[in-house]
Short mmCIF file of C-alpha atoms in Angstrom, two decimals:
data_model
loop_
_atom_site.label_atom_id
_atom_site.label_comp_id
_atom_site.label_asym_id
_atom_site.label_seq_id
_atom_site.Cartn_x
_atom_site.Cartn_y
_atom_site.Cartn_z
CA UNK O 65 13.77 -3.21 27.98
CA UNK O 66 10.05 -3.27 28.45
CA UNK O 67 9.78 -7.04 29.23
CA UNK O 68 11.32 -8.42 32.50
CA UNK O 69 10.88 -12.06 32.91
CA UNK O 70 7.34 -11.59 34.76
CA UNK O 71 5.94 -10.54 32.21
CA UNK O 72 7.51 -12.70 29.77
CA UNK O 73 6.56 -15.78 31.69
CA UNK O 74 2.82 -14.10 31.63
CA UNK O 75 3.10 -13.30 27.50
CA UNK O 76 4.08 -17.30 27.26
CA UNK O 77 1.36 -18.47 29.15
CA UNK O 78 -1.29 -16.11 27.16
CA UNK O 79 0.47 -17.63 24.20
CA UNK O 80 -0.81 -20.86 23.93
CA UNK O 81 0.89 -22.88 21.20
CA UNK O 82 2.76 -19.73 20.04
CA UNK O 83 5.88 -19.73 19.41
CA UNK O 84 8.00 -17.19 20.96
CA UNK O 85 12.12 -16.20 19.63
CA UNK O 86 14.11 -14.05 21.34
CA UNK O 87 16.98 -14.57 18.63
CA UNK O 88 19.24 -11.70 17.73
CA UNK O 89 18.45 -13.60 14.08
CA UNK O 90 14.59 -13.18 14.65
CA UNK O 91 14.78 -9.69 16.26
CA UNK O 92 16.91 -8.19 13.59
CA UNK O 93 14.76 -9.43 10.71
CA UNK O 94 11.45 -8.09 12.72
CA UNK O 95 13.31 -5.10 12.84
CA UNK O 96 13.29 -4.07 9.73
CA UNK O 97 10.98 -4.21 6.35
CA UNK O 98 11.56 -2.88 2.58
CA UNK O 99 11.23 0.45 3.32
CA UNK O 100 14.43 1.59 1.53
CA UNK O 101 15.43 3.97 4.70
CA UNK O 102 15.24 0.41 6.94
CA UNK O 103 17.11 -1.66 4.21
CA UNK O 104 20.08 0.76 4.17
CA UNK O 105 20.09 0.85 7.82
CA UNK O 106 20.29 -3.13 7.93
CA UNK O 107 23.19 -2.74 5.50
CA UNK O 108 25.04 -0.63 7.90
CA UNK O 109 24.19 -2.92 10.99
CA UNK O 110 22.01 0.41 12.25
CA UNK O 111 18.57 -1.11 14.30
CA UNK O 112 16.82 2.12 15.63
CA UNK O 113 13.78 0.30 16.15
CA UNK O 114 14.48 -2.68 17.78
CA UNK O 115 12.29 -5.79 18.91
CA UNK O 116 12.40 -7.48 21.80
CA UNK O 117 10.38 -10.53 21.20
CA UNK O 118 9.22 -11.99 18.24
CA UNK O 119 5.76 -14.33 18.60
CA UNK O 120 4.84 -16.59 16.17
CA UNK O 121 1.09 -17.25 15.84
CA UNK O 122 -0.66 -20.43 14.51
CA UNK O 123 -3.76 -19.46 15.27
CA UNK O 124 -5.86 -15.93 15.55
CA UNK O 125 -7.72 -17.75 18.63
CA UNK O 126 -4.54 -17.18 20.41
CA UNK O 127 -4.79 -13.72 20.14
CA UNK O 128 -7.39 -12.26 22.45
CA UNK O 129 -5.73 -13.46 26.04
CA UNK O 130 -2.44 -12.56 23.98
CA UNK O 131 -3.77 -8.93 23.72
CA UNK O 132 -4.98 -8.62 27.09
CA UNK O 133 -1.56 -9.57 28.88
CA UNK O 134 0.09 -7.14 26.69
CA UNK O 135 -2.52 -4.53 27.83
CA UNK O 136 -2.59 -5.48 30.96
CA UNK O 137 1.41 -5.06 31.30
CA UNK O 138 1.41 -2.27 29.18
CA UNK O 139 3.50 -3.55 26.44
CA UNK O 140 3.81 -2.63 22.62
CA UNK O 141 2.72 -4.94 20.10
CA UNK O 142 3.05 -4.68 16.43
CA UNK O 143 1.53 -6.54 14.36
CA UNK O 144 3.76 -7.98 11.17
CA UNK O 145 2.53 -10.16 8.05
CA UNK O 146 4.65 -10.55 4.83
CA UNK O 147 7.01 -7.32 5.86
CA UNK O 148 6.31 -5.79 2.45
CA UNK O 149 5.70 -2.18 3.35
CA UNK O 150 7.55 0.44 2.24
CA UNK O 151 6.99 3.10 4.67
CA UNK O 152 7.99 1.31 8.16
CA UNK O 153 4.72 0.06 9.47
CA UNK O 154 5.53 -3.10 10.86
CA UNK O 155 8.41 -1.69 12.87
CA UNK O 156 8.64 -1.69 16.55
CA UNK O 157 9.37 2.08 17.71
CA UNK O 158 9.07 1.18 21.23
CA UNK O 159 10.46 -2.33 21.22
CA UNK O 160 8.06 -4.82 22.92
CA UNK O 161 6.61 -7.58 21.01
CA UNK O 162 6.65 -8.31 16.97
CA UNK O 163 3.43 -10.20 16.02
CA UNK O 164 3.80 -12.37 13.33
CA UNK O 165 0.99 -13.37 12.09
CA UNK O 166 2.17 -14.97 8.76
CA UNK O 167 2.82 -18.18 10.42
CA UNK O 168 -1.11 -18.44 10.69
CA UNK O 169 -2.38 -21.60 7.97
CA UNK O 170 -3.95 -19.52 5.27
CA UNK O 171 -7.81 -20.76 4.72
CA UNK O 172 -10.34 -19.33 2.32
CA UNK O 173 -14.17 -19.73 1.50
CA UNK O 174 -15.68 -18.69 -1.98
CA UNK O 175 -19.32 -17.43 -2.04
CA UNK O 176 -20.21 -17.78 -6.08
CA UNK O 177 -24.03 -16.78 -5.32
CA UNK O 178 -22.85 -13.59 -3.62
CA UNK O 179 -19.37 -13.34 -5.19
CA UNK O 180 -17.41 -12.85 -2.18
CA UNK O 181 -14.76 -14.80 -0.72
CA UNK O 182 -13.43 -14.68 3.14
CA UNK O 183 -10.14 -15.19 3.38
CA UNK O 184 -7.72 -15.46 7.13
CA UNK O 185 -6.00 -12.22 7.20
CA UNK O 186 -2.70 -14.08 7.01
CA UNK O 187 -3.23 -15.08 3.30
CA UNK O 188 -0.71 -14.06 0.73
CA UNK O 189 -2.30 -11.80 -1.74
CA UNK O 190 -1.33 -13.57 -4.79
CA UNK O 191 -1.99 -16.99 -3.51
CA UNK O 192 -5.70 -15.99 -3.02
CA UNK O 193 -5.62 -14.31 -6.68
CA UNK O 194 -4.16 -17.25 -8.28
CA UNK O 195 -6.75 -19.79 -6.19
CA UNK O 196 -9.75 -17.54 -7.39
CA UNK O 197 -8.46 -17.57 -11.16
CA UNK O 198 -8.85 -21.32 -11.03
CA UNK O 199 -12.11 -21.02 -10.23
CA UNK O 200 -13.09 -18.20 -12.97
CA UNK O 201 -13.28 -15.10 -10.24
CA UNK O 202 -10.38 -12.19 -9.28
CA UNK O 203 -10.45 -10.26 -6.67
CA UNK O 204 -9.84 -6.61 -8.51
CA UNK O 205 -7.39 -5.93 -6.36
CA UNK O 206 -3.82 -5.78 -7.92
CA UNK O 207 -0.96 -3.75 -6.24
CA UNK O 208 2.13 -4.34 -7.13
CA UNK O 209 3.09 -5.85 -3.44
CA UNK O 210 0.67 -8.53 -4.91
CA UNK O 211 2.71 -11.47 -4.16
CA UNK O 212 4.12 -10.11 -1.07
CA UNK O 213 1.46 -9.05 0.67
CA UNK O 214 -1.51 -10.33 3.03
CA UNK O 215 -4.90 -9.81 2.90
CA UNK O 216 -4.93 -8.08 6.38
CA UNK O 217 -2.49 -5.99 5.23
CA UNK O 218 -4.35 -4.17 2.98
CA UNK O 219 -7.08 -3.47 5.02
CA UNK O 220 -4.64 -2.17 7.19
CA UNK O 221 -2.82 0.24 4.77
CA UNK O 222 -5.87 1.18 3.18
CA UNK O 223 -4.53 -0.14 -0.40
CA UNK O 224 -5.31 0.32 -3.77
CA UNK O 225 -3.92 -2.06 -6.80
CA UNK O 226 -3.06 -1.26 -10.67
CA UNK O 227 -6.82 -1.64 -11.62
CA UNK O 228 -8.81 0.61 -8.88
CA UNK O 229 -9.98 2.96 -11.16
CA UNK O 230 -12.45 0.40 -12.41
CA UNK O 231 -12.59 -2.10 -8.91
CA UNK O 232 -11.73 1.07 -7.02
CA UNK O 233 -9.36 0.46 -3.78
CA UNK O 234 -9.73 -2.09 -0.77
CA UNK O 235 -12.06 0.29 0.82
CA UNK O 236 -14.25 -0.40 -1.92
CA UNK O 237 -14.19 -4.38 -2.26
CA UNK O 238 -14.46 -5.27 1.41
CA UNK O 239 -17.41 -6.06 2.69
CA UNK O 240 -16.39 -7.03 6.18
CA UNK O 241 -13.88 -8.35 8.73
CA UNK O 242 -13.18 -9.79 12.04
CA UNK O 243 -10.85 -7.69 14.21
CA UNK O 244 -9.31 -7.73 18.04
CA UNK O 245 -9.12 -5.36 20.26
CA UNK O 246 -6.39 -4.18 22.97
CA UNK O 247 -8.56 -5.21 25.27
CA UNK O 248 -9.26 -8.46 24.10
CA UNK O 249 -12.89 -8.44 22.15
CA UNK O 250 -13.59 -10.02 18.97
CA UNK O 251 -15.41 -7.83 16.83
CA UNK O 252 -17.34 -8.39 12.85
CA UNK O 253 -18.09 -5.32 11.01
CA UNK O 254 -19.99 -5.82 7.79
CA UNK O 255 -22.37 -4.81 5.08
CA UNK O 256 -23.35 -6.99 3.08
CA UNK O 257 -24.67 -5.56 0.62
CA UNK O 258 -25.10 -1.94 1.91
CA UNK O 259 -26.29 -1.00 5.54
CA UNK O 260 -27.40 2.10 7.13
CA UNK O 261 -27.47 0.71 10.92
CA UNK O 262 -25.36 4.10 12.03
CA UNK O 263 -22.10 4.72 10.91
CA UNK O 264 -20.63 2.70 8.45
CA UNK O 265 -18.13 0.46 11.13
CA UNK O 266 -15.96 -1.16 8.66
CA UNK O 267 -14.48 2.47 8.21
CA UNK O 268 -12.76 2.19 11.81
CA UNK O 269 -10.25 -0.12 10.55
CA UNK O 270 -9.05 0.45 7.47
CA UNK O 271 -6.41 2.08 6.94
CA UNK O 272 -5.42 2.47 10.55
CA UNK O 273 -2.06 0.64 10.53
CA UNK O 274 -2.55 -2.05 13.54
CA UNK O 275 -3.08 1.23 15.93
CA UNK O 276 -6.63 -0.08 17.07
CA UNK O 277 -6.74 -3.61 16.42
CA UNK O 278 -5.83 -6.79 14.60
CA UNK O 279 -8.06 -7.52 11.71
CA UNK O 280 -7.67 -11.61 11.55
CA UNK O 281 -10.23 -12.66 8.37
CA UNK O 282 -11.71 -10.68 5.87
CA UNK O 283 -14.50 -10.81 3.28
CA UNK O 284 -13.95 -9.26 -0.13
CA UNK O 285 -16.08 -9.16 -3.63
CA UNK O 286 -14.83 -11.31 -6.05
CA UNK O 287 -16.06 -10.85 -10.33
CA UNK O 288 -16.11 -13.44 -13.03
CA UNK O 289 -13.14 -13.59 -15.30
CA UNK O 290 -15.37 -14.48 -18.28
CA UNK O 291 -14.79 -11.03 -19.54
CA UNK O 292 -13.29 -9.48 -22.32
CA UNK O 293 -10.14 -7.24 -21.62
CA UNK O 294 -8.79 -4.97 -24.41
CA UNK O 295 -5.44 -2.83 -24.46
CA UNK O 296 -3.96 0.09 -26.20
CA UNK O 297 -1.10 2.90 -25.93
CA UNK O 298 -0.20 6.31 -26.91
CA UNK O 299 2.21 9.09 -27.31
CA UNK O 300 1.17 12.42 -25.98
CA UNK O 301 3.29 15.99 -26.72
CA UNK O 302 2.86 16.57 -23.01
CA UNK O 303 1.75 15.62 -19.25
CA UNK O 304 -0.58 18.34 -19.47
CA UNK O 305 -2.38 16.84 -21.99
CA UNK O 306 -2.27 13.31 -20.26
CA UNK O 307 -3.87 14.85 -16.95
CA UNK O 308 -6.82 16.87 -18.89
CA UNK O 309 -7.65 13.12 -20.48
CA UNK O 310 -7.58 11.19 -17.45
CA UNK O 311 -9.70 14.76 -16.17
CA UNK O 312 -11.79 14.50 -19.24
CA UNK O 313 -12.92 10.66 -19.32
CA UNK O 314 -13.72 10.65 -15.42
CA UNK O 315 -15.86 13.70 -15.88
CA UNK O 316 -17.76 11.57 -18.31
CA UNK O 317 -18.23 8.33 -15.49
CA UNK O 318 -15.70 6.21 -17.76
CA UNK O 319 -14.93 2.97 -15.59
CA UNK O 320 -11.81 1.74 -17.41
CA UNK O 321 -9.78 -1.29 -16.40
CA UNK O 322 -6.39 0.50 -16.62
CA UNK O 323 -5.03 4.16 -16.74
CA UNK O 324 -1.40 5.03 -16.32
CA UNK O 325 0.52 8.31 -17.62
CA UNK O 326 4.18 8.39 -17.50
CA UNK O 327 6.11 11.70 -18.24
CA UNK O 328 8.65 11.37 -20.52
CA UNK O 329 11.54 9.94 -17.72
CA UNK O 330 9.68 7.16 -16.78
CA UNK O 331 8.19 6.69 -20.30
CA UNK O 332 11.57 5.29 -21.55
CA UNK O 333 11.52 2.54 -19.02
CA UNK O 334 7.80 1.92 -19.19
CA UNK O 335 7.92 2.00 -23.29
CA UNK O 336 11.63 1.82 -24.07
CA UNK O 337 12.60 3.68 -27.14
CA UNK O 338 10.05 6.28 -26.29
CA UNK O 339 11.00 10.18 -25.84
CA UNK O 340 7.48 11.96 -24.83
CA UNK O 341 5.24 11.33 -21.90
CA UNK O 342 2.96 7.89 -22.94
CA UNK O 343 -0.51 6.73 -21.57
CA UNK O 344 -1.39 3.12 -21.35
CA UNK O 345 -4.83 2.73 -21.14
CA UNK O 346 -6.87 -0.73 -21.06
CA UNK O 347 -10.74 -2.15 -20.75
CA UNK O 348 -12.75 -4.57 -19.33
CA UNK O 349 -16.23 -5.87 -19.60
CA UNK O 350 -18.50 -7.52 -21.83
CA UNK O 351 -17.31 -7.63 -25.91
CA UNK O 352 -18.81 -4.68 -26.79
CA UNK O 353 -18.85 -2.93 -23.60
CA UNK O 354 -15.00 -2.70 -23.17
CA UNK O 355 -14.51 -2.21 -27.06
CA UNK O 356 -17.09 0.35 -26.60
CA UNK O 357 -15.14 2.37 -23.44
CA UNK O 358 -11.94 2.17 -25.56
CA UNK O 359 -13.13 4.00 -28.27
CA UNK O 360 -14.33 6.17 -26.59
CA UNK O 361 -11.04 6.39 -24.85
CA UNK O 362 -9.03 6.98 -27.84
CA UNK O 363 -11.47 9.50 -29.27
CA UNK O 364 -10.41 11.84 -26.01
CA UNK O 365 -6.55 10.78 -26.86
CA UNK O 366 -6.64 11.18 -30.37
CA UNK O 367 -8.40 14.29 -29.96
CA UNK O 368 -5.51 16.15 -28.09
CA UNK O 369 -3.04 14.91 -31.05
CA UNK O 370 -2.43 11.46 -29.38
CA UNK O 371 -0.29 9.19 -31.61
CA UNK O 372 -1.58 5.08 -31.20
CA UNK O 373 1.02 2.69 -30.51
CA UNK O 374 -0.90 -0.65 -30.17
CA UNK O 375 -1.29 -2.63 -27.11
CA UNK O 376 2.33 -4.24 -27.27
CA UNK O 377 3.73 -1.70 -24.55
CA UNK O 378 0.83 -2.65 -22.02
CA UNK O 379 1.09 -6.36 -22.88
CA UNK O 380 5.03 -5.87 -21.75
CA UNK O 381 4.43 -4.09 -18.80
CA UNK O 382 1.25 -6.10 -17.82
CA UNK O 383 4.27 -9.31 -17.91
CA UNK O 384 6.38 -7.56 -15.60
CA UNK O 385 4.47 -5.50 -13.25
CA UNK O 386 5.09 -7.22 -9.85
CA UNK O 387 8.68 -6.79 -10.69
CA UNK O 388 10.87 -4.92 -8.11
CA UNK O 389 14.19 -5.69 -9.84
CA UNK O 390 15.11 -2.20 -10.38
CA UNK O 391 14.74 -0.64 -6.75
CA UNK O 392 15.80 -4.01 -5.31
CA UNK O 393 19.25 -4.27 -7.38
CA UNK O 394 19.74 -0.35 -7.02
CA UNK O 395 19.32 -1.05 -2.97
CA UNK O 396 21.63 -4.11 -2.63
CA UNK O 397 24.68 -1.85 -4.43
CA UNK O 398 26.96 0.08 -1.87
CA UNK O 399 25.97 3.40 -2.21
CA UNK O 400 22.43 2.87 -4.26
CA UNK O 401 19.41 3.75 -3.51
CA UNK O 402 16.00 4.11 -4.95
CA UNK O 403 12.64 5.63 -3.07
CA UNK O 404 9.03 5.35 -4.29
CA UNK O 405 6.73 7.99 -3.02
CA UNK O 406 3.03 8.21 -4.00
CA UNK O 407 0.40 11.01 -2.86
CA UNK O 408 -2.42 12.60 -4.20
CA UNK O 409 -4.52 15.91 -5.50
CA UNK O 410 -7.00 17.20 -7.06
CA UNK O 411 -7.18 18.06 -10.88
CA UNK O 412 -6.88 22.24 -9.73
CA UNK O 413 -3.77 20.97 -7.78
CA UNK O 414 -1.89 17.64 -8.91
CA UNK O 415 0.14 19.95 -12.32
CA UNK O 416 1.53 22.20 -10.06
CA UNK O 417 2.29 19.20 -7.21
CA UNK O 418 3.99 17.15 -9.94
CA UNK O 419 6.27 20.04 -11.08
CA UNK O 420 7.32 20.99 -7.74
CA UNK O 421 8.20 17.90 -6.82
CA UNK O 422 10.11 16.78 -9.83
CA UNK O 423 12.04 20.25 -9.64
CA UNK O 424 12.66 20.22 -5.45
CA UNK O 425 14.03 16.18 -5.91
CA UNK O 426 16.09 16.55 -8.84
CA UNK O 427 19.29 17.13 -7.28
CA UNK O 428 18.49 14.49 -4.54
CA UNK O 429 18.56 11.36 -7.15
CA UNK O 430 20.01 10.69 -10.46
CA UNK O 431 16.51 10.06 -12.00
CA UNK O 432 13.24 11.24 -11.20
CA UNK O 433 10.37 9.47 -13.08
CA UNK O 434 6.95 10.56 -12.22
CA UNK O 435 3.29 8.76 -13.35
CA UNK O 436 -0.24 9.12 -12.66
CA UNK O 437 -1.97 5.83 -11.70
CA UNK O 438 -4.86 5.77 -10.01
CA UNK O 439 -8.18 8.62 -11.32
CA UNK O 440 -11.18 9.79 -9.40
CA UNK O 441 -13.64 12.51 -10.92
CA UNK O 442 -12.30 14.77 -8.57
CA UNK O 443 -8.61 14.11 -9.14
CA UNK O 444 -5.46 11.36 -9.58
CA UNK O 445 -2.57 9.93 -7.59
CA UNK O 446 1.07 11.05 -8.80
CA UNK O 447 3.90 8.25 -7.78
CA UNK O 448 7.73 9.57 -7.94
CA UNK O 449 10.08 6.95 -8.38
CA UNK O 450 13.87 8.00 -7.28
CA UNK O 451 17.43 6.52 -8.38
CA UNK O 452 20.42 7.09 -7.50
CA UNK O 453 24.20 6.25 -6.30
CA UNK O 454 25.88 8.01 -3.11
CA UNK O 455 29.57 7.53 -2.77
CA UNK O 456 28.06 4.80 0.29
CA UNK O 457 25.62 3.66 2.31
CA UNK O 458 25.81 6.72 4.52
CA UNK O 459 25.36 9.16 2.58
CA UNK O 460 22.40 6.93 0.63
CA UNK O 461 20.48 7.19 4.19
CA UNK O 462 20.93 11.23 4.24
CA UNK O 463 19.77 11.37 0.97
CA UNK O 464 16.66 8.86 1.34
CA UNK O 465 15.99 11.15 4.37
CA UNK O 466 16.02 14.78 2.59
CA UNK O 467 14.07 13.18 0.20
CA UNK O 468 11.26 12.03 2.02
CA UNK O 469 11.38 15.78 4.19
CA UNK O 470 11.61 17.30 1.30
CA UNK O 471 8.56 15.67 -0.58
CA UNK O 472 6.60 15.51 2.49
CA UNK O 473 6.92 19.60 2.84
CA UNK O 474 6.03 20.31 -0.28
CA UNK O 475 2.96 17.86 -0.41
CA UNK O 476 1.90 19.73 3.36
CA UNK O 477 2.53 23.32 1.57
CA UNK O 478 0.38 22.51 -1.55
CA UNK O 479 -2.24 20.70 0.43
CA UNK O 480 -2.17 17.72 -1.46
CA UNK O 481 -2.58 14.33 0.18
CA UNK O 482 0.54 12.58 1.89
CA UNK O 483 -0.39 9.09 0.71
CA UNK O 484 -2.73 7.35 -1.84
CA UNK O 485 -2.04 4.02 -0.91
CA UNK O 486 1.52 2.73 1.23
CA UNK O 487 0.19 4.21 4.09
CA UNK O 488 1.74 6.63 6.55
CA UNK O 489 4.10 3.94 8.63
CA UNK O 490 7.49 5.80 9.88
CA UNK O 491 8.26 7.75 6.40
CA UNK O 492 4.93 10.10 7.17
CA UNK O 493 4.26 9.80 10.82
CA UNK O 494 5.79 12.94 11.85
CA UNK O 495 3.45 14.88 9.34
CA UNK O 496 0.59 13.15 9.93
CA UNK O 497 -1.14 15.46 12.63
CA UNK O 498 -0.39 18.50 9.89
CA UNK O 499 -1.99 16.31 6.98
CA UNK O 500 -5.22 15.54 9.38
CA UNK O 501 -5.49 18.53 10.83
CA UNK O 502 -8.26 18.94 13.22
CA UNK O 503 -9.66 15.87 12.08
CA UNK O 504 -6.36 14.15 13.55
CA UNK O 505 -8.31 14.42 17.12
CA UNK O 506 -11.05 11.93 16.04
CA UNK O 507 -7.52 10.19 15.79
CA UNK O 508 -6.55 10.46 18.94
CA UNK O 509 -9.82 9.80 20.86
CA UNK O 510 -10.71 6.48 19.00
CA UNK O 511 -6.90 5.34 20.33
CA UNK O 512 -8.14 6.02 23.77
CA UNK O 513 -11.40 4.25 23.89
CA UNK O 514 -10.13 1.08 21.55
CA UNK O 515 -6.96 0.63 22.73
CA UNK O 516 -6.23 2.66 25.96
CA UNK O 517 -2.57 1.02 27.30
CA UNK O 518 -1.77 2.47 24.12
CA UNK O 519 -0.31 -0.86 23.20
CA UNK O 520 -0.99 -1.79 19.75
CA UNK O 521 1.59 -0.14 16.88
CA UNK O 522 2.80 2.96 18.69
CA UNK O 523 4.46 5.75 16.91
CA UNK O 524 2.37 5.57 13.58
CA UNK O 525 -0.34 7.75 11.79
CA UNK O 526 1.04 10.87 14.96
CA UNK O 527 -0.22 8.99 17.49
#
């Protein structure tokens, strides 16, 4: 234990209105999130990362005197939202105190003339979404965690959604946000639009997990609906040819709305009935602008003996892609289990990545599906999708763990990028320092000087 009752009575008193639960109810559930590893653990009553207080916010202006105590008495806090991730980042490796920050009223202001809206950190991604479509705007931000996920969160994870290769990821739609420090200071970075007033602040924070601060409202860009949004699929003979297209069209500065090749595994879920690896593409933009991009989309497709199979495969996918169902029911059998991995390489690297990975998991899962999501004219993301069934819940966890060591060596041995967009959390900490290399000491020395108890989300991103 970390907290006697001193220093309990002094994190009530910083509190304010806060509440605080001690409940073996509340510490179990801020114990764990959906990172399958943690849910199989839960199943088997296993809590290696315990909490020992659980404190409710209602309001961010609680926070700074909240921070300082916790500094002062040198005790951990992490920070938790909608519990969504899937890599452990919410979870307390040194017990201490579980900030939830969910219970904070969601609030919003829309900026049509500069087509931004701020948002509390605390927001539910999809609520925001669905307020904005109301009012003609989206944010261009659509992971899949969508509706179970906060706006501080993915500033925090550094995430990207189902559309970045035309909005681009969160690093590329925020303009700014307000953040705490360990030490108690309120701090706004921002651009708005562009700034060159030294180094470019807002790149502190993102992405860095809760391990220098707590970001508590956040401005993003928002774009007009009033657009036109077209949709088509394919069959291709291989993968190969699916990653010299997606290579091809971002060599020529294409901006489409939608790119996602599936080999042929994951193909028959994506597009059941189908046998070969399938790309869905899709556009978005004025009438003749996105009808424009998509044929010149299907002249690269075509052009490496792609066969057209309408837009009806997108249409059913864009219907059903927040659904979890599959991992989710896989992960409540005994036994079942199901892993999503997603990384990163360039377009010299990510064919020989995606083999070796398919190849070195096979035997760890029943199926291995494999697709390419997310392009940049220097390479793509690649996101493995495992299922399987163990003879029980113990041997599920042995396997979930080979897997991830398994994936994470190769990925460190081809020098391809650990993560494209869950984050590092617990699955990747232990490789993080080896992924940074000496870069990982910039790391290390912005830990000191912004937080240096060392209080806030220890254990993550090597530190």
């Amino acid at each position: 234990m970390t907290i006697d009752p001193e220093t309990l009575e002094a994190l009530r008193s910083a509190a304010g209105d806060a509440r605080l639960d001690s409940s073996t109810e509340a510490l179990t559930a801020a114990s764990h999130d959906t990172w399958p590893l943690s849910t199989k653990l839960a199943k088997l009553h296993e809590h290696p990362w315990p909490a020992e207080l659980v404190i409710r916010l209602n309001r961010f202006d609680e926070l700074p005197e909240l921070l300082r105590t916790a500094s002062r008495h040198q005790i951990p806090v992490t920070v938790r939202a909608c519990g969504s991730s899937v890599t452990g980042q919410p979870l307390p490796t040194r017990g201490g105190v579980v900030l939830d920050v969910s219970t904070v009223p969601p609030t919003f202001a829309l900026d049509e003339r500069n087509l931004t809206v701020t948002a509390s950190a605390s927001m539910p991604g999809g609520e925001l979404e669905d307020a904005l479509a109301n009012a003609g705007y989206t944010l261009g931000h659509s992971p899949q965690s969508l509706y179970r996920s906060s706006v501080g969160g993915w500033v925090a994870t550094l995430a990207s959604g189902q559309f970045s290769s035309m909005y681009g990821g969160i690093e590329d739609l925020v303009t700014g946000y307000t953040v705490v420090l360990a030490t108690g200071e309120t701090v706004t970075v921002k651009a708005s639009p562009r700034a060159a007033m030294g180094p470019d602040l807002r790149r502190v924070f993102l992405g860095s997990e809760g391990t220098l601060g707590v970001i508590t409202s956040v401005t993003l860009k928002v774009f007009p609906t009033t657009v036109t949004t077209r949709f088509a699929a394919y069959r291709l003979a291989t993968v190969e040819d699916g990653i010299e297209i997606l290579r091809e069209q971002a060599a020529l500065g294409l901006r489409p709305l939608l790119l996602r090749l599936y080999d042929a595994t994951e193909a028959a879920h994506a597009a059941p009935g189908e046998t070969q690896p399938v790309l869905f593409v899709g556009t978005r933009g004025p009438e003749t602008v996105a009808d424009a991009e998509l044929r010149v989309l299907d002249g690269l497709i075509t052009g490496r003996a792609g066969v057209p199979l309408g837009a009806a495969p997108v249409e059913r996918w864009m219907g059903r892609r927040f659904d979890f169902s599959t991992v989710e029911n896989l992960l409540d059998e005994p036994g079942g289990y199901a892993e999503t991995i997603e990384v990163a390489h360039t377009w010299s690297g990510i064919g020989d990545l995606y083999h070796a990975l398919t190849t070195a998991l096979a035997p760890l899962a029943d199926e291995v599906l494999g697709h390419f999501s997310h392009v940049y004219p220097q390479g793509t993301s690649l996101y493995v999708i495992l299922l399987g069934r163990a003879p029980d819940d113990t041997e599920a966890v042995r396997r979930l763990r080979a897997i991830w060591e398994t994936a994470m060596q190769i990925c460190l041995e081809q020098g391809a990028e650990l993560s494209h967009h869950h984050g590092g959390g617990m699955a990747r900490s232990a490789y993080a320092r080896r992924s940074l290399g000496s870069a990982h000491v910039v790391l290390q020395r912005l830990k000191s000087a912004l937080d240096p108890a060392g209080i806030l989300n220890p254990g993550k991103l090597g530190l």
